[in-house]
Amino acid sequence: MTDAIWTGLINLVGNPHTMGLMLIAVMIGIIVGATPGIGGRLSIALAIPFVFGMDMTQGAVFLLTMHAVNGTSGQISSIMFGVPGDGDDAATTIDGYPMAKKGEAGRALGASITASGVGGIIGAGVFAVMIPLLEPVVLAFSPAEFFLLAILGITFIAFLAGKGQIFKGIIVGLFGMMLATVGMDPQTGTARYAGDYLFLWDGVSIVTCVLAVFAVPEMIALASRGGSISSLSPELARFSYRQLFQGVMDVPRHWFLVIRTSIIGAVIGMIPGLGGSAAAWMCYGHAVQSSKTPERFGKGAVEGVIAPETASNAKEGGSLLPTLFFGIPGSSGMAVMMGAFLILGIQPGPAMMTQNLDLVWTLIWALVVGNIIAVSFLLFVTRWVALLTFVNGAVIVPFILVLVSVGAYANEGQWENLVILMIISFIGWGLMRYDWPRAPFVIGLVLGKIAEESLHKALGLWGTSFFTRPLSLVLIALIAATIGLALYNNLRGKNAMPVGAGS
Amino acid sequence: MNLLSKSALGFVALAAATGAAQAQDGTAFYNGKTVNYIVATAPGGGYDTYGRLVAEYMQKYLPGSTFVVRNMPGAGHLIGTNAIYAAKPDGLTLGTFNTGLVYNQIVGNEGIKFDLNKFSWVGKAAADPRVFMVAAQSPIKSWADLAASKEPLNFSTAGVGSASYVETVILTRTLKLPIRMQTGYNGSDDQLAMRRGEITGTIASRSSIDQFVKNGYGRMIAQIGGTEKDVPQLKTLVKAGSGQELLDLIESQSEIARLTAASPGVPAPQLKALRDAYRKSMEDKDLQARAEKLGLPVEPAYGEEIAKMIATALKQTPETAALLKEAMEKPKK
């Protein structure tokens, strides 16, 4: 085993050709990640023709690093303009964009980029440690547990809504869950709320909704307010490498949170079927829930940036596990990756452990080294990128709106999504204008679908007795505790309200 | 060389000037043209891989043409298929989609804006036999075990109305198998569910579960269609009385996979050029070697032959259509 660890590293860094390819992959991954609407899956599919001539190790390293650093640059537009690249990054927007508005874009970017990198590296570590535990852990999660995990994520809404807003949060969350029911019902084969529109059969596009609820309202607000995204001038914000460095140091200051969210992210990534958005949102919820000062969230708390970013990069290590050792891809991105592995002559499956252990370790090291390269590069250029938040809104708004429209279209290549974008944008703007929470909407939309599908499966398989499976009982206890804590906090918050109302 | 290409240009110009009627050579038509190849699913899967391979080699055999592959996923291949059907009949739009749409058309499902009989069929690249597969840890070792099981066995299918659902219903009802269907397992969800043990088996296309079986997680106990000899053919295991037409329909379905079709009404010279290019692509040694490496079987058939196969599959008696319609709706509990 130890031999394989070092051979794996030497195969990677000892070969200039491989390292060169990796550099290219990191750059492509960063660019693709920074462009809203183009996900990792599409980038791998497009890169497949280029790996035809490469040897096994180089091709695999190329594709994996490209995919793994996607999330590292995805948060740039979320923080700078409130434009999340996809569902994973939406969680970063909630606190990242308010930080940019306070003139702290540099700090937010420093923290999020470092958090991504550290998350990716811890995720690789979890990967390595979990290899022997893979079977029991992955196989413990059946549709029954998926359902309860999704419900657990949904109960976090109670924390996200903020004090005294719990009912607004629930209403918005239910609205998101309602939208999640649009589309083909897998249980009856009936198209629900789709009218004559075939594009609605697959449900409402999550990327489009996320852009509509977060990005467009912020741009309307910016345009009507005038000025720049940052309310402070660059001089007042003392924008400099020092601010960036402060952001970087925020990560070790919250080291315990970083470790917890990385592990949660990696484990969720490991269990096929839950998806990256679930990881980011559950970790965001966890950060709010475990914070001593939850009221800071949504207004620019740095933990709200760190938690989802560590999770979304840590999950890459996790999702590679079932793909490599079971030959069962954990996500649509990994499904494409597995196809590419077959082209390269890698046969994913249990035999990887015995026959290709060197390659496995090379891939683990590739996750580590790729993340380090991506983080160093991004931290270096961020200084100039962050200056954009000081540019006049009149210049930036049209550009961002074009980017948003391209993102909504490109994700599924359907122009109808532009209509959806406009409609949901009105709702998103209304929510923002009247100070309703917006995060519960995305949680309802993302987790509502998982909850519905897995509830149907669990009921079909075990009837109502699925609640009594051992792991289910643990999750039910967690859900009950979360709800209890939320109610307690909220009631206490209400009692304290008259005191705070004077200020 | 220069002279040659000049004279070629001259020929094209002449052909264009003297009108389409005299442009007998459809291949020349494609010189300088852009052809859209629509894949009715997202990038990455089998349809996409076959589609991209076919497009690349057809471009090679239609000199001067540029093939652009476009993914148009959605609504179980309906969006992409509707788009190919609605395209201008100039032979510049073709694509690939699921053969399972035959079931939808026989029943007359909503959302269909095409008639499979009217497509300009170019060819098909493979056969996709179906297999009954059970999880390795299950006590079911053979077809006899399955048929004799006292307990209903959990079999996974994709969503209600999908081709996998329809085929499972048909087989379960016609052969009166002790199978309880669990719907909503998409992609490779079913494989993990079999590893966990909540699902006993599935009826799937052989290519999709090949790797799973090779990894030792499952075994195939019966096969429909195909030429492989390692799994007994279902026909040799059972005698279906009524409903034989439906079993035949599934078998005929398994013969035509990875289709390429152009919009209806493509002029004869262009269609001939497309079919010739398709044939040359399939016979290309390079393509065969690459397909082999990708684990994609190549068992081609061309043009008119496909049109006939599709027509036969679609020509079902009202009784069969009614049976199929019943199968595609959720059974009342």
mmCIF file of C-alpha atoms in Angstrom, chain B residues 37 39 46-62 67 69 94-96 122-126 258-261 274 277-282 287 290 296 298:
data_model
loop_
_atom_site.group_PDB
_atom_site.id
_atom_site.type_symbol
_atom_site.label_atom_id
_atom_site.label_comp_id
_atom_site.label_asym_id
_atom_site.label_seq_id
_atom_site.Cartn_x
_atom_site.Cartn_y
_atom_site.Cartn_z
ATOM 1 C CA TYR B 37 -26.559 15.770 -36.295
ATOM 2 C CA VAL B 39 -28.541 13.492 -30.457
ATOM 3 C CA GLY B 46 -24.396 5.542 -25.469
ATOM 4 C CA TYR B 47 -26.521 7.543 -27.917
ATOM 5 C CA ASP B 48 -24.066 10.407 -27.696
ATOM 6 C CA THR B 49 -20.996 8.205 -28.209
ATOM 7 C CA TYR B 50 -22.488 6.367 -31.186
ATOM 8 C CA GLY B 51 -23.826 9.649 -32.581
ATOM 9 C CA ARG B 52 -20.473 11.392 -32.416
ATOM 10 C CA LEU B 53 -18.701 8.432 -33.979
ATOM 11 C CA VAL B 54 -21.199 8.190 -36.837
ATOM 12 C CA ALA B 55 -21.089 11.941 -37.478
ATOM 13 C CA GLU B 56 -17.295 11.980 -37.575
ATOM 14 C CA TYR B 57 -17.054 9.215 -40.182
ATOM 15 C CA MET B 58 -19.988 10.388 -42.288
ATOM 16 C CA GLN B 59 -18.232 13.725 -42.537
ATOM 17 C CA LYS B 60 -15.181 11.842 -43.814
ATOM 18 C CA TYR B 61 -17.206 10.124 -46.544
ATOM 19 C CA LEU B 62 -19.128 13.234 -47.580
ATOM 20 C CA PHE B 67 -21.007 17.685 -39.298
ATOM 21 C CA VAL B 69 -23.333 17.294 -33.290
ATOM 22 C CA LEU B 94 -30.246 14.029 -39.198
ATOM 23 C CA GLY B 95 -29.909 12.455 -35.827
ATOM 24 C CA THR B 96 -30.338 9.552 -33.456
ATOM 25 C CA VAL B 122 -30.255 6.184 -43.025
ATOM 26 C CA GLY B 123 -29.137 3.173 -41.009
ATOM 27 C CA LYS B 124 -28.622 1.562 -37.648
ATOM 28 C CA ALA B 125 -25.323 0.756 -35.990
ATOM 29 C CA ALA B 126 -26.098 -1.994 -33.517
ATOM 30 C CA ARG B 258 -28.507 3.302 -32.449
ATOM 31 C CA LEU B 259 -30.494 4.550 -35.414
ATOM 32 C CA THR B 260 -29.645 7.388 -37.717
ATOM 33 C CA ALA B 261 -32.539 9.090 -39.474
ATOM 34 C CA LEU B 274 -26.278 9.814 -46.831
ATOM 35 C CA ALA B 277 -21.695 7.510 -46.526
ATOM 36 C CA TYR B 278 -23.258 5.664 -43.595
ATOM 37 C CA ARG B 279 -22.448 2.308 -45.139
ATOM 38 C CA LYS B 280 -18.863 3.314 -45.846
ATOM 39 C CA SER B 281 -18.532 4.593 -42.269
ATOM 40 C CA MET B 282 -19.746 1.321 -40.796
ATOM 41 C CA LEU B 287 -14.406 3.128 -36.947
ATOM 42 C CA ARG B 290 -12.525 2.554 -32.207
ATOM 43 C CA LEU B 296 -19.642 -0.573 -28.646
ATOM 44 C CA VAL B 298 -21.231 -2.665 -34.548
#
